[in-house]
Protein backbone atom coordinates (compact mmCIF):
# COMPACT_ATOMS: atom_id res chain seq x y z
CA UNK A 1 0.00 0.00 0.00
CA UNK A 2 2.83 2.31 0.95
CA UNK A 3 4.75 1.34 -2.16
CA UNK A 4 1.79 2.15 -4.33
CA UNK A 5 1.42 5.54 -2.65
CA UNK A 6 5.09 6.22 -3.17
CA UNK A 7 4.80 5.31 -6.82
CA UNK A 8 1.79 7.53 -7.20
CA UNK A 9 3.58 10.38 -5.45
CA UNK A 10 6.62 9.89 -7.68
CA UNK A 11 4.44 9.84 -10.76
CA UNK A 12 2.70 12.98 -9.62
CA UNK A 13 6.01 14.70 -8.94
CA UNK A 14 7.32 13.71 -12.35
CA UNK A 15 4.18 14.98 -14.01
CA UNK A 16 4.53 18.27 -12.14
CA UNK A 17 8.16 18.60 -13.18
CA UNK A 18 7.23 17.84 -16.77
CA UNK A 19 4.44 20.40 -16.68
CA UNK A 20 6.78 23.00 -15.22
CA UNK A 21 9.39 22.32 -17.90
CA UNK A 22 6.72 22.66 -20.55
CA UNK A 23 5.59 25.97 -19.07
CA UNK A 24 9.15 27.26 -18.87
CA UNK A 25 9.81 26.26 -22.48
CA UNK A 26 6.60 27.97 -23.54
CA UNK A 27 7.58 31.16 -21.66
CA UNK A 28 10.98 31.15 -23.34
CA UNK A 29 9.45 30.65 -26.77
CA UNK A 30 6.91 33.40 -26.22
CA UNK A 31 9.55 35.78 -24.90
CA UNK A 32 11.74 35.09 -27.91
CA UNK A 33 8.83 35.65 -30.30
CA UNK A 34 7.74 38.78 -28.46
CA UNK A 35 11.27 40.17 -28.52
CA UNK A 36 11.58 39.55 -32.25
CA UNK A 37 8.18 41.12 -32.91
CA UNK A 38 9.14 44.15 -30.79
CA UNK A 39 12.45 44.52 -32.62
CA UNK A 40 10.79 44.18 -36.02
CA UNK A 41 8.06 46.68 -35.13
CA UNK A 42 10.53 49.29 -33.89
CA UNK A 43 12.73 48.64 -36.93
CA UNK A 44 9.76 49.24 -39.23
CA UNK A 45 8.78 52.46 -37.42
CA UNK A 46 12.32 53.86 -37.56
CA UNK A 47 12.62 52.83 -41.22
CA UNK A 48 9.32 54.48 -42.07
CA UNK A 49 10.43 57.60 -40.23
CA UNK A 50 13.68 57.70 -42.16
CA UNK A 51 12.09 57.06 -45.54
CA UNK A 52 9.37 59.63 -45.01
CA UNK A 53 11.98 62.23 -44.05
CA UNK A 54 10.63 62.70 -40.53
CA UNK A 55 13.54 61.07 -38.77
CA UNK A 56 15.04 63.09 -35.92
CA UNK A 57 18.53 62.14 -37.08
CA UNK A 58 17.97 64.01 -40.32
CA UNK A 59 18.48 67.75 -40.30
CA UNK A 60 16.56 70.44 -42.15
CA UNK A 61 19.80 71.44 -43.89
CA UNK A 62 21.86 68.27 -44.30
CA UNK A 63 25.62 68.57 -44.53
CA UNK A 64 28.01 65.96 -45.81
CA UNK A 65 31.16 65.22 -43.86
CA UNK A 66 33.42 65.78 -46.87
CA UNK A 67 36.73 65.46 -45.05
CA UNK A 68 36.35 61.83 -44.02
CA UNK A 69 36.09 62.34 -40.28
CA UNK A 70 32.58 62.22 -38.91
CA UNK A 71 31.26 65.32 -37.27
CA UNK A 72 30.00 63.68 -34.11
CA UNK A 73 27.20 66.00 -33.19
CA UNK A 74 26.10 66.83 -36.70
CA UNK A 75 23.00 65.15 -38.06
CA UNK A 76 23.30 62.41 -40.59
CA UNK A 77 22.71 62.96 -44.31
CA UNK A 78 19.14 62.61 -45.47
CA UNK A 79 18.32 59.58 -47.61
CA UNK A 80 16.11 61.76 -49.86
CA UNK A 81 13.30 59.29 -50.42
CA UNK A 82 11.51 61.13 -53.22
CA UNK A 83 14.25 60.50 -55.77
CA UNK A 84 14.37 57.05 -57.26
CA UNK A 85 18.11 56.75 -57.92
CA UNK A 86 20.97 57.06 -55.49
CA UNK A 87 23.28 58.62 -58.04
CA UNK A 88 21.16 61.66 -58.77
CA UNK A 89 21.59 63.45 -55.45
CA UNK A 90 25.30 62.67 -55.55
CA UNK A 91 25.60 64.24 -58.98
CA UNK A 92 23.67 67.25 -57.83
CA UNK A 93 25.73 67.81 -54.76
CA UNK A 94 29.20 66.91 -56.07
CA UNK A 95 29.78 69.82 -58.45
CA UNK A 96 29.25 72.22 -55.57
CA UNK A 97 31.79 70.64 -53.25
CA UNK A 98 34.32 68.62 -55.20
CA UNK A 99 35.18 70.19 -58.58
CA UNK A 100 38.28 72.12 -57.59
CA UNK A 101 39.85 69.18 -55.75
CA UNK A 102 38.95 66.43 -58.20
CA UNK A 103 39.40 68.02 -61.61
CA UNK A 104 42.67 69.78 -60.92
CA UNK A 105 44.82 66.64 -60.38
CA UNK A 106 43.27 64.95 -63.44
CA UNK A 107 44.06 67.88 -65.74
CA UNK A 108 47.77 68.09 -64.92
CA UNK A 109 48.85 64.57 -66.00
CA UNK A 110 46.96 64.92 -69.28
CA UNK A 111 48.97 67.97 -70.21
CA UNK A 112 52.26 66.34 -69.23
CA UNK A 113 51.51 63.25 -71.33
CA UNK A 114 50.57 65.42 -74.23
CA UNK A 115 53.86 67.27 -73.99
CA UNK A 116 55.89 64.06 -73.81
CA UNK A 117 54.06 62.21 -76.58
CA UNK A 118 53.85 64.89 -79.18
CA UNK A 119 57.54 65.55 -79.65
CA UNK A 120 58.03 61.87 -80.64
CA UNK A 121 55.07 61.64 -83.00
CA UNK A 122 55.24 65.06 -84.59
CA UNK A 123 58.32 67.10 -83.89
CA UNK A 124 57.17 70.12 -85.91
CA UNK A 125 54.24 71.37 -83.82
CA UNK A 126 56.36 71.52 -80.68
CA UNK A 127 55.92 75.20 -80.01
CA UNK A 128 52.18 74.91 -79.65
CA UNK A 129 52.16 72.47 -76.64
CA UNK A 130 54.96 74.45 -75.02
CA UNK A 131 52.84 77.56 -75.22
CA UNK A 132 49.79 75.79 -73.74
CA UNK A 133 51.84 74.20 -70.95
CA UNK A 134 53.37 77.50 -69.91
CA UNK A 135 49.97 79.17 -69.94
CA UNK B 1 8.56 52.43 -51.20
CA UNK B 2 11.22 50.67 -53.27
CA UNK B 3 12.78 54.02 -53.95
CA UNK B 4 12.90 54.63 -50.21
CA UNK B 5 14.39 51.22 -49.59
CA UNK B 6 17.17 51.96 -52.05
CA UNK B 7 17.99 55.32 -50.54
CA UNK B 8 17.75 54.09 -46.94
CA UNK B 9 20.12 51.22 -47.70
CA UNK B 10 23.22 52.86 -46.24
CA UNK B 11 21.33 53.44 -43.00
CA UNK B 12 20.35 49.81 -42.44
CA UNK B 13 22.89 49.27 -39.66
CA UNK B 14 21.91 52.55 -38.05
CA UNK B 15 18.23 51.59 -38.07
CA UNK B 16 19.06 48.12 -36.73
CA UNK B 17 21.09 49.58 -33.89
CA UNK B 18 18.33 51.99 -32.93
CA UNK B 19 15.66 49.28 -33.04
CA UNK B 20 17.82 46.93 -30.98
CA UNK B 21 18.52 49.67 -28.43
CA UNK B 22 14.84 50.42 -28.06
CA UNK B 23 14.03 46.73 -27.74
CA UNK B 24 16.82 46.37 -25.16
CA UNK B 25 15.37 49.11 -23.00
CA UNK B 26 11.83 47.73 -23.17
CA UNK B 27 13.02 44.18 -22.47
CA UNK B 28 15.30 45.26 -19.62
CA UNK B 29 12.45 47.21 -18.02
CA UNK B 30 10.22 44.14 -18.26
CA UNK B 31 13.02 41.98 -16.86
CA UNK B 32 13.62 44.34 -13.94
CA UNK B 33 9.88 44.44 -13.28
CA UNK B 34 9.65 40.65 -13.30
CA UNK B 35 12.72 40.41 -11.07
CA UNK B 36 11.22 42.79 -8.56
CA UNK B 37 8.00 40.79 -8.58
CA UNK B 38 9.97 37.65 -7.72
CA UNK B 39 11.53 39.46 -4.79
CA UNK B 40 8.29 40.94 -3.51
CA UNK B 41 6.53 38.42 -1.30
CA UNK B 42 2.80 38.37 -1.68
CA UNK B 43 3.07 40.22 -4.95
CA UNK B 44 0.58 40.19 -7.75
CA UNK B 45 2.18 37.10 -9.29
CA UNK B 46 2.49 35.05 -6.12
CA UNK B 47 0.98 31.97 -7.67
CA UNK B 48 3.30 32.17 -10.64
CA UNK B 49 6.56 32.05 -8.70
CA UNK B 50 8.44 29.64 -10.97
CA UNK B 51 6.96 31.11 -14.10
CA UNK B 52 7.98 34.64 -13.13
CA UNK B 53 11.51 33.40 -12.58
CA UNK B 54 11.56 31.79 -16.02
CA UNK B 55 10.11 34.94 -17.53
CA UNK B 56 12.73 37.06 -15.75
CA UNK B 57 15.52 34.85 -17.06
CA UNK B 58 14.20 34.79 -20.63
CA UNK B 59 13.69 38.55 -20.68
CA UNK B 60 17.17 39.13 -19.27
CA UNK B 61 18.79 36.96 -21.92
CA UNK B 62 16.77 38.66 -24.65
CA UNK B 63 17.92 42.01 -23.26
CA UNK B 64 21.56 40.98 -23.44
CA UNK B 65 21.16 39.83 -27.04
CA UNK B 66 19.47 43.12 -27.93
CA UNK B 67 22.28 45.10 -26.26
CA UNK B 68 24.86 43.11 -28.22
CA UNK B 69 23.02 43.78 -31.49
CA UNK B 70 22.67 47.46 -30.53
CA UNK B 71 26.44 47.80 -30.18
CA UNK B 72 27.66 45.50 -32.92
CA UNK B 73 25.29 46.91 -35.57
CA UNK B 74 26.97 50.29 -35.17
CA UNK B 75 30.21 48.79 -36.50
CA UNK B 76 28.59 48.55 -39.92
CA UNK B 77 27.38 52.13 -40.00
CA UNK B 78 29.32 54.09 -42.61
CA UNK B 79 28.40 57.49 -41.23
CA UNK B 80 29.58 57.09 -37.63
CA UNK B 81 32.05 54.34 -38.46
CA UNK B 82 33.02 53.53 -34.88
CA UNK B 83 35.85 51.19 -34.04
CA UNK B 84 35.35 48.13 -31.80
CA UNK B 85 36.99 50.14 -29.02
CA UNK B 86 34.48 52.96 -29.45
CA UNK B 87 31.58 50.64 -28.80
CA UNK B 88 33.16 48.60 -26.02
CA UNK B 89 35.28 51.01 -23.96
CA UNK B 90 33.34 53.74 -22.15
CA UNK B 91 33.96 57.43 -22.83
CA UNK B 92 36.30 56.87 -25.81
CA UNK B 93 33.92 57.31 -28.74
CA UNK B 94 33.45 60.49 -30.74
CA UNK B 95 29.66 60.50 -30.67
CA UNK B 96 28.33 62.07 -27.43
CA UNK B 97 31.07 60.45 -25.35
CA UNK B 98 29.47 60.96 -21.95
CA UNK B 99 26.04 59.53 -22.72
CA UNK B 100 27.44 56.78 -24.93
CA UNK B 101 29.96 55.95 -22.22
CA UNK B 102 27.17 55.63 -19.68
CA UNK B 103 25.40 53.27 -22.06
CA UNK B 104 28.51 51.12 -22.45
CA UNK B 105 28.95 50.96 -18.67
CA UNK B 106 25.28 49.99 -18.36
CA UNK B 107 25.64 47.32 -21.04
CA UNK B 108 28.68 45.72 -19.45
CA UNK B 109 27.12 45.96 -16.00
CA UNK B 110 23.91 44.30 -17.10
CA UNK B 111 25.85 41.59 -18.91
CA UNK B 112 28.13 40.89 -15.95
CA UNK B 113 25.37 40.86 -13.33
CA UNK B 114 22.93 39.03 -15.55
CA UNK B 115 25.31 36.27 -16.57
CA UNK B 116 26.64 35.94 -13.01
CA UNK B 117 23.39 34.06 -12.34
CA UNK B 118 24.98 31.02 -13.95
CA UNK B 119 28.00 31.30 -11.64
CA UNK B 120 26.07 31.95 -8.44
CA UNK B 121 27.23 28.72 -6.84
CA UNK B 122 30.82 29.79 -7.30
CA UNK B 123 30.16 33.33 -6.16
CA UNK B 124 27.98 32.30 -3.26
CA UNK B 125 24.22 32.64 -3.14
CA UNK B 126 23.98 35.54 -0.68
CA UNK B 127 26.88 37.43 -2.26
CA UNK B 128 25.35 36.95 -5.70
CA UNK B 129 22.00 38.20 -4.42
CA UNK B 130 23.51 41.38 -3.00
CA UNK B 131 25.45 41.91 -6.24
CA UNK B 132 22.38 41.24 -8.37
CA UNK B 133 20.58 44.17 -6.74
CA UNK B 134 22.95 46.53 -8.56
CA UNK B 135 21.30 45.46 -11.82
CA UNK B 136 18.71 48.14 -11.15
CA UNK B 137 21.45 50.76 -11.06
CA UNK B 138 22.75 49.71 -14.49
CA UNK B 139 19.20 49.63 -15.79
CA UNK B 140 18.77 53.24 -14.65
CA UNK B 141 22.05 54.10 -16.39
CA UNK B 142 20.62 52.51 -19.52
CA UNK B 143 17.58 54.78 -19.29
CA UNK B 144 19.86 57.79 -18.84
CA UNK B 145 21.84 56.70 -21.92
CA UNK B 146 18.64 56.37 -23.92
CA UNK B 147 17.35 59.79 -22.98
CA UNK B 148 20.76 61.45 -23.33
CA UNK B 149 22.06 59.88 -26.53
CA UNK B 150 18.98 58.31 -28.08
CA UNK B 151 18.08 59.64 -31.50
CA UNK B 152 14.40 58.98 -30.90
CA UNK B 153 14.38 60.32 -27.35
CA UNK B 154 12.17 63.23 -28.38
CA UNK B 155 9.68 61.17 -30.35
CA UNK B 156 6.27 60.70 -28.71
CA UNK B 157 5.89 57.09 -29.91
CA UNK B 158 9.27 56.23 -28.45
CA UNK B 159 8.58 57.88 -25.09
CA UNK B 160 5.23 56.11 -24.88
CA UNK B 161 6.82 52.79 -25.77
CA UNK B 162 9.57 52.99 -23.16
CA UNK B 163 7.33 54.54 -20.49
CA UNK B 164 4.87 51.65 -20.62
CA UNK B 165 7.21 49.08 -19.03
CA UNK B 166 9.61 51.53 -17.37
CA UNK B 167 7.17 53.40 -15.13
CA UNK B 168 5.71 50.26 -13.48
CA UNK B 169 9.22 48.87 -12.98
CA UNK B 170 10.33 52.16 -11.44
CA UNK B 171 7.33 52.12 -9.09
CA UNK B 172 8.18 48.54 -8.06
CA UNK B 173 11.80 49.55 -7.51
CA UNK B 174 10.84 52.55 -5.39
CA UNK B 175 8.43 50.38 -3.45
CA UNK B 176 11.19 47.88 -2.75
CA UNK B 177 13.68 50.58 -1.77
CA UNK B 178 11.25 52.17 0.65
CA UNK B 179 10.39 48.76 2.14
CA UNK B 180 14.08 48.00 2.59
CA UNK B 181 14.57 51.37 4.23
CA UNK B 182 11.70 50.63 6.61
CA UNK B 183 13.06 47.18 7.46
CA UNK B 184 16.63 48.34 7.99
CA UNK B 185 16.39 49.62 11.61
CA UNK B 186 15.09 46.23 12.78
CA UNK B 187 17.95 44.21 11.38
CA UNK B 188 20.76 45.10 13.83
CA UNK B 189 18.46 44.37 16.78
CA UNK B 190 17.85 40.73 15.86
CA UNK B 191 21.39 39.45 16.37
CA UNK B 192 20.67 36.75 18.93
CA UNK B 193 21.53 33.18 17.90
CA UNK B 194 17.90 32.10 18.24
CA UNK B 195 16.87 34.56 15.60
CA UNK B 196 19.79 33.84 13.34
CA UNK B 197 19.05 30.11 13.35
CA UNK B 198 15.38 29.61 14.11
CA UNK B 199 14.10 26.14 14.96
CA UNK B 200 12.33 24.49 12.05
CA UNK B 201 9.16 23.77 14.05
CA UNK B 202 8.83 27.17 15.61
CA UNK B 203 7.21 30.08 13.96
CA UNK B 204 9.06 33.38 14.27
CA UNK B 205 6.94 35.30 16.75
CA UNK B 206 7.48 39.05 16.29
CA UNK B 207 11.21 39.17 16.93
CA UNK B 208 11.72 42.90 16.68
CA UNK B 209 9.38 44.12 19.42
CA UNK B 210 10.63 41.41 21.83
CA UNK B 211 14.26 42.47 21.29
CA UNK B 212 13.48 46.13 21.61
CA UNK B 213 11.74 45.55 24.92
CA UNK B 214 14.69 43.61 26.38
CA UNK B 215 17.16 46.44 27.04
CA UNK B 216 14.57 48.35 29.03
CA UNK B 217 14.37 45.60 31.67
Coordinates of C-alpha atoms in Angstrom, one line a residue:
Chain A
X1 CA 0.0 0.0 0.0
X2 CA 2.8 2.3 1.0
X3 CA 4.7 1.3 -2.2
X4 CA 1.8 2.1 -4.3
X5 CA 1.4 5.5 -2.7
X6 CA 5.1 6.2 -3.2
X7 CA 4.8 5.3 -6.8
X8 CA 1.8 7.5 -7.2
X9 CA 3.6 10.4 -5.5
X10 CA 6.6 9.9 -7.7
X11 CA 4.4 9.8 -10.8
X12 CA 2.7 13.0 -9.6
X13 CA 6.0 14.7 -8.9
X14 CA 7.3 13.7 -12.3
X15 CA 4.2 15.0 -14.0
X16 CA 4.5 18.3 -12.1
X17 CA 8.2 18.6 -13.2
X18 CA 7.2 17.8 -16.8
X19 CA 4.4 20.4 -16.7
X20 CA 6.8 23.0 -15.2
X21 CA 9.4 22.3 -17.9
X22 CA 6.7 22.7 -20.6
X23 CA 5.6 26.0 -19.1
X24 CA 9.2 27.3 -18.9
X25 CA 9.8 26.3 -22.5
X26 CA 6.6 28.0 -23.5
X27 CA 7.6 31.2 -21.7
X28 CA 11.0 31.2 -23.3
X29 CA 9.5 30.7 -26.8
X30 CA 6.9 33.4 -26.2
X31 CA 9.6 35.8 -24.9
X32 CA 11.7 35.1 -27.9
X33 CA 8.8 35.7 -30.3
X34 CA 7.7 38.8 -28.5
X35 CA 11.3 40.2 -28.5
X36 CA 11.6 39.6 -32.2
X37 CA 8.2 41.1 -32.9
X38 CA 9.1 44.1 -30.8
X39 CA 12.4 44.5 -32.6
X40 CA 10.8 44.2 -36.0
X41 CA 8.1 46.7 -35.1
X42 CA 10.5 49.3 -33.9
X43 CA 12.7 48.6 -36.9
X44 CA 9.8 49.2 -39.2
X45 CA 8.8 52.5 -37.4
X46 CA 12.3 53.9 -37.6
X47 CA 12.6 52.8 -41.2
X48 CA 9.3 54.5 -42.1
X49 CA 10.4 57.6 -40.2
X50 CA 13.7 57.7 -42.2
X51 CA 12.1 57.1 -45.5
X52 CA 9.4 59.6 -45.0
X53 CA 12.0 62.2 -44.1
X54 CA 10.6 62.7 -40.5
X55 CA 13.5 61.1 -38.8
X56 CA 15.0 63.1 -35.9
X57 CA 18.5 62.1 -37.1
X58 CA 18.0 64.0 -40.3
X59 CA 18.5 67.8 -40.3
X60 CA 16.6 70.4 -42.2
X61 CA 19.8 71.4 -43.9
X62 CA 21.9 68.3 -44.3
X63 CA 25.6 68.6 -44.5
X64 CA 28.0 66.0 -45.8
X65 CA 31.2 65.2 -43.9
X66 CA 33.4 65.8 -46.9
X67 CA 36.7 65.5 -45.0
X68 CA 36.3 61.8 -44.0
X69 CA 36.1 62.3 -40.3
X70 CA 32.6 62.2 -38.9
X71 CA 31.3 65.3 -37.3
X72 CA 30.0 63.7 -34.1
X73 CA 27.2 66.0 -33.2
X74 CA 26.1 66.8 -36.7
X75 CA 23.0 65.2 -38.1
X76 CA 23.3 62.4 -40.6
X77 CA 22.7 63.0 -44.3
X78 CA 19.1 62.6 -45.5
X79 CA 18.3 59.6 -47.6
X80 CA 16.1 61.8 -49.9
X81 CA 13.3 59.3 -50.4
X82 CA 11.5 61.1 -53.2
X83 CA 14.2 60.5 -55.8
X84 CA 14.4 57.0 -57.3
X85 CA 18.1 56.7 -57.9
X86 CA 21.0 57.1 -55.5
X87 CA 23.3 58.6 -58.0
X88 CA 21.2 61.7 -58.8
X89 CA 21.6 63.4 -55.5
X90 CA 25.3 62.7 -55.6
X91 CA 25.6 64.2 -59.0
X92 CA 23.7 67.3 -57.8
X93 CA 25.7 67.8 -54.8
X94 CA 29.2 66.9 -56.1
X95 CA 29.8 69.8 -58.5
X96 CA 29.3 72.2 -55.6
X97 CA 31.8 70.6 -53.2
X98 CA 34.3 68.6 -55.2
X99 CA 35.2 70.2 -58.6
X100 CA 38.3 72.1 -57.6
X101 CA 39.9 69.2 -55.7
X102 CA 38.9 66.4 -58.2
X103 CA 39.4 68.0 -61.6
X104 CA 42.7 69.8 -60.9
X105 CA 44.8 66.6 -60.4
X106 CA 43.3 64.9 -63.4
X107 CA 44.1 67.9 -65.7
X108 CA 47.8 68.1 -64.9
X109 CA 48.8 64.6 -66.0
X110 CA 47.0 64.9 -69.3
X111 CA 49.0 68.0 -70.2
X112 CA 52.3 66.3 -69.2
X113 CA 51.5 63.3 -71.3
X114 CA 50.6 65.4 -74.2
X115 CA 53.9 67.3 -74.0
X116 CA 55.9 64.1 -73.8
X117 CA 54.1 62.2 -76.6
X118 CA 53.9 64.9 -79.2
X119 CA 57.5 65.6 -79.6
X120 CA 58.0 61.9 -80.6
X121 CA 55.1 61.6 -83.0
X122 CA 55.2 65.1 -84.6
X123 CA 58.3 67.1 -83.9
X124 CA 57.2 70.1 -85.9
X125 CA 54.2 71.4 -83.8
X126 CA 56.4 71.5 -80.7
X127 CA 55.9 75.2 -80.0
X128 CA 52.2 74.9 -79.6
X129 CA 52.2 72.5 -76.6
X130 CA 55.0 74.5 -75.0
X131 CA 52.8 77.6 -75.2
X132 CA 49.8 75.8 -73.7
X133 CA 51.8 74.2 -71.0
X134 CA 53.4 77.5 -69.9
X135 CA 50.0 79.2 -69.9
Chain B
X1 CA 8.6 52.4 -51.2
X2 CA 11.2 50.7 -53.3
X3 CA 12.8 54.0 -54.0
X4 CA 12.9 54.6 -50.2
X5 CA 14.4 51.2 -49.6
X6 CA 17.2 52.0 -52.0
X7 CA 18.0 55.3 -50.5
X8 CA 17.8 54.1 -46.9
X9 CA 20.1 51.2 -47.7
X10 CA 23.2 52.9 -46.2
X11 CA 21.3 53.4 -43.0
X12 CA 20.4 49.8 -42.4
X13 CA 22.9 49.3 -39.7
X14 CA 21.9 52.6 -38.1
X15 CA 18.2 51.6 -38.1
X16 CA 19.1 48.1 -36.7
X17 CA 21.1 49.6 -33.9
X18 CA 18.3 52.0 -32.9
X19 CA 15.7 49.3 -33.0
X20 CA 17.8 46.9 -31.0
X21 CA 18.5 49.7 -28.4
X22 CA 14.8 50.4 -28.1
X23 CA 14.0 46.7 -27.7
X24 CA 16.8 46.4 -25.2
X25 CA 15.4 49.1 -23.0
X26 CA 11.8 47.7 -23.2
X27 CA 13.0 44.2 -22.5
X28 CA 15.3 45.3 -19.6
X29 CA 12.4 47.2 -18.0
X30 CA 10.2 44.1 -18.3
X31 CA 13.0 42.0 -16.9
X32 CA 13.6 44.3 -13.9
X33 CA 9.9 44.4 -13.3
X34 CA 9.7 40.6 -13.3
X35 CA 12.7 40.4 -11.1
X36 CA 11.2 42.8 -8.6
X37 CA 8.0 40.8 -8.6
X38 CA 10.0 37.7 -7.7
X39 CA 11.5 39.5 -4.8
X40 CA 8.3 40.9 -3.5
X41 CA 6.5 38.4 -1.3
X42 CA 2.8 38.4 -1.7
X43 CA 3.1 40.2 -4.9
X44 CA 0.6 40.2 -7.7
X45 CA 2.2 37.1 -9.3
X46 CA 2.5 35.1 -6.1
X47 CA 1.0 32.0 -7.7
X48 CA 3.3 32.2 -10.6
X49 CA 6.6 32.1 -8.7
X50 CA 8.4 29.6 -11.0
X51 CA 7.0 31.1 -14.1
X52 CA 8.0 34.6 -13.1
X53 CA 11.5 33.4 -12.6
X54 CA 11.6 31.8 -16.0
X55 CA 10.1 34.9 -17.5
X56 CA 12.7 37.1 -15.8
X57 CA 15.5 34.8 -17.1
X58 CA 14.2 34.8 -20.6
X59 CA 13.7 38.5 -20.7
X60 CA 17.2 39.1 -19.3
X61 CA 18.8 37.0 -21.9
X62 CA 16.8 38.7 -24.6
X63 CA 17.9 42.0 -23.3
X64 CA 21.6 41.0 -23.4
X65 CA 21.2 39.8 -27.0
X66 CA 19.5 43.1 -27.9
X67 CA 22.3 45.1 -26.3
X68 CA 24.9 43.1 -28.2
X69 CA 23.0 43.8 -31.5
X70 CA 22.7 47.5 -30.5
X71 CA 26.4 47.8 -30.2
X72 CA 27.7 45.5 -32.9
X73 CA 25.3 46.9 -35.6
X74 CA 27.0 50.3 -35.2
X75 CA 30.2 48.8 -36.5
X76 CA 28.6 48.5 -39.9
X77 CA 27.4 52.1 -40.0
X78 CA 29.3 54.1 -42.6
X79 CA 28.4 57.5 -41.2
X80 CA 29.6 57.1 -37.6
X81 CA 32.0 54.3 -38.5
X82 CA 33.0 53.5 -34.9
X83 CA 35.9 51.2 -34.0
X84 CA 35.4 48.1 -31.8
X85 CA 37.0 50.1 -29.0
X86 CA 34.5 53.0 -29.5
X87 CA 31.6 50.6 -28.8
X88 CA 33.2 48.6 -26.0
X89 CA 35.3 51.0 -24.0
X90 CA 33.3 53.7 -22.2
X91 CA 34.0 57.4 -22.8
X92 CA 36.3 56.9 -25.8
X93 CA 33.9 57.3 -28.7
X94 CA 33.4 60.5 -30.7
X95 CA 29.7 60.5 -30.7
X96 CA 28.3 62.1 -27.4
X97 CA 31.1 60.4 -25.4
X98 CA 29.5 61.0 -22.0
X99 CA 26.0 59.5 -22.7
X100 CA 27.4 56.8 -24.9
X101 CA 30.0 56.0 -22.2
X102 CA 27.2 55.6 -19.7
X103 CA 25.4 53.3 -22.1
X104 CA 28.5 51.1 -22.5
X105 CA 28.9 51.0 -18.7
X106 CA 25.3 50.0 -18.4
X107 CA 25.6 47.3 -21.0
X108 CA 28.7 45.7 -19.4
X109 CA 27.1 46.0 -16.0
X110 CA 23.9 44.3 -17.1
X111 CA 25.8 41.6 -18.9
X112 CA 28.1 40.9 -15.9
X113 CA 25.4 40.9 -13.3
X114 CA 22.9 39.0 -15.6
X115 CA 25.3 36.3 -16.6
X116 CA 26.6 35.9 -13.0
X117 CA 23.4 34.1 -12.3
X118 CA 25.0 31.0 -13.9
X119 CA 28.0 31.3 -11.6
X120 CA 26.1 32.0 -8.4
X121 CA 27.2 28.7 -6.8
X122 CA 30.8 29.8 -7.3
X123 CA 30.2 33.3 -6.2
X124 CA 28.0 32.3 -3.3
X125 CA 24.2 32.6 -3.1
X126 CA 24.0 35.5 -0.7
X127 CA 26.9 37.4 -2.3
X128 CA 25.4 36.9 -5.7
X129 CA 22.0 38.2 -4.4
X130 CA 23.5 41.4 -3.0
X131 CA 25.5 41.9 -6.2
X132 CA 22.4 41.2 -8.4
X133 CA 20.6 44.2 -6.7
X134 CA 22.9 46.5 -8.6
X135 CA 21.3 45.5 -11.8
X136 CA 18.7 48.1 -11.1
X137 CA 21.5 50.8 -11.1
X138 CA 22.7 49.7 -14.5
X139 CA 19.2 49.6 -15.8
X140 CA 18.8 53.2 -14.7
X141 CA 22.1 54.1 -16.4
X142 CA 20.6 52.5 -19.5
X143 CA 17.6 54.8 -19.3
X144 CA 19.9 57.8 -18.8
X145 CA 21.8 56.7 -21.9
X146 CA 18.6 56.4 -23.9
X147 CA 17.4 59.8 -23.0
X148 CA 20.8 61.4 -23.3
X149 CA 22.1 59.9 -26.5
X150 CA 19.0 58.3 -28.1
X151 CA 18.1 59.6 -31.5
X152 CA 14.4 59.0 -30.9
X153 CA 14.4 60.3 -27.3
X154 CA 12.2 63.2 -28.4
X155 CA 9.7 61.2 -30.4
X156 CA 6.3 60.7 -28.7
X157 CA 5.9 57.1 -29.9
X158 CA 9.3 56.2 -28.4
X159 CA 8.6 57.9 -25.1
X160 CA 5.2 56.1 -24.9
X161 CA 6.8 52.8 -25.8
X162 CA 9.6 53.0 -23.2
X163 CA 7.3 54.5 -20.5
X164 CA 4.9 51.7 -20.6
X165 CA 7.2 49.1 -19.0
X166 CA 9.6 51.5 -17.4
X167 CA 7.2 53.4 -15.1
X168 CA 5.7 50.3 -13.5
X169 CA 9.2 48.9 -13.0
X170 CA 10.3 52.2 -11.4
X171 CA 7.3 52.1 -9.1
X172 CA 8.2 48.5 -8.1
X173 CA 11.8 49.5 -7.5
X174 CA 10.8 52.6 -5.4
X175 CA 8.4 50.4 -3.5
X176 CA 11.2 47.9 -2.7
X177 CA 13.7 50.6 -1.8
X178 CA 11.2 52.2 0.7
X179 CA 10.4 48.8 2.1
X180 CA 14.1 48.0 2.6
X181 CA 14.6 51.4 4.2
X182 CA 11.7 50.6 6.6
X183 CA 13.1 47.2 7.5
X184 CA 16.6 48.3 8.0
X185 CA 16.4 49.6 11.6
X186 CA 15.1 46.2 12.8
X187 CA 18.0 44.2 11.4
X188 CA 20.8 45.1 13.8
X189 CA 18.5 44.4 16.8
X190 CA 17.9 40.7 15.9
X191 CA 21.4 39.5 16.4
X192 CA 20.7 36.7 18.9
X193 CA 21.5 33.2 17.9
X194 CA 17.9 32.1 18.2
X195 CA 16.9 34.6 15.6
X196 CA 19.8 33.8 13.3
X197 CA 19.1 30.1 13.3
X198 CA 15.4 29.6 14.1
X199 CA 14.1 26.1 15.0
X200 CA 12.3 24.5 12.0
X201 CA 9.2 23.8 14.1
X202 CA 8.8 27.2 15.6
X203 CA 7.2 30.1 14.0
X204 CA 9.1 33.4 14.3
X205 CA 6.9 35.3 16.8
X206 CA 7.5 39.0 16.3
X207 CA 11.2 39.2 16.9
X208 CA 11.7 42.9 16.7
X209 CA 9.4 44.1 19.4
X210 CA 10.6 41.4 21.8
X211 CA 14.3 42.5 21.3
X212 CA 13.5 46.1 21.6
X213 CA 11.7 45.6 24.9
X214 CA 14.7 43.6 26.4
X215 CA 17.2 46.4 27.0
X216 CA 14.6 48.3 29.0
X217 CA 14.4 45.6 31.7

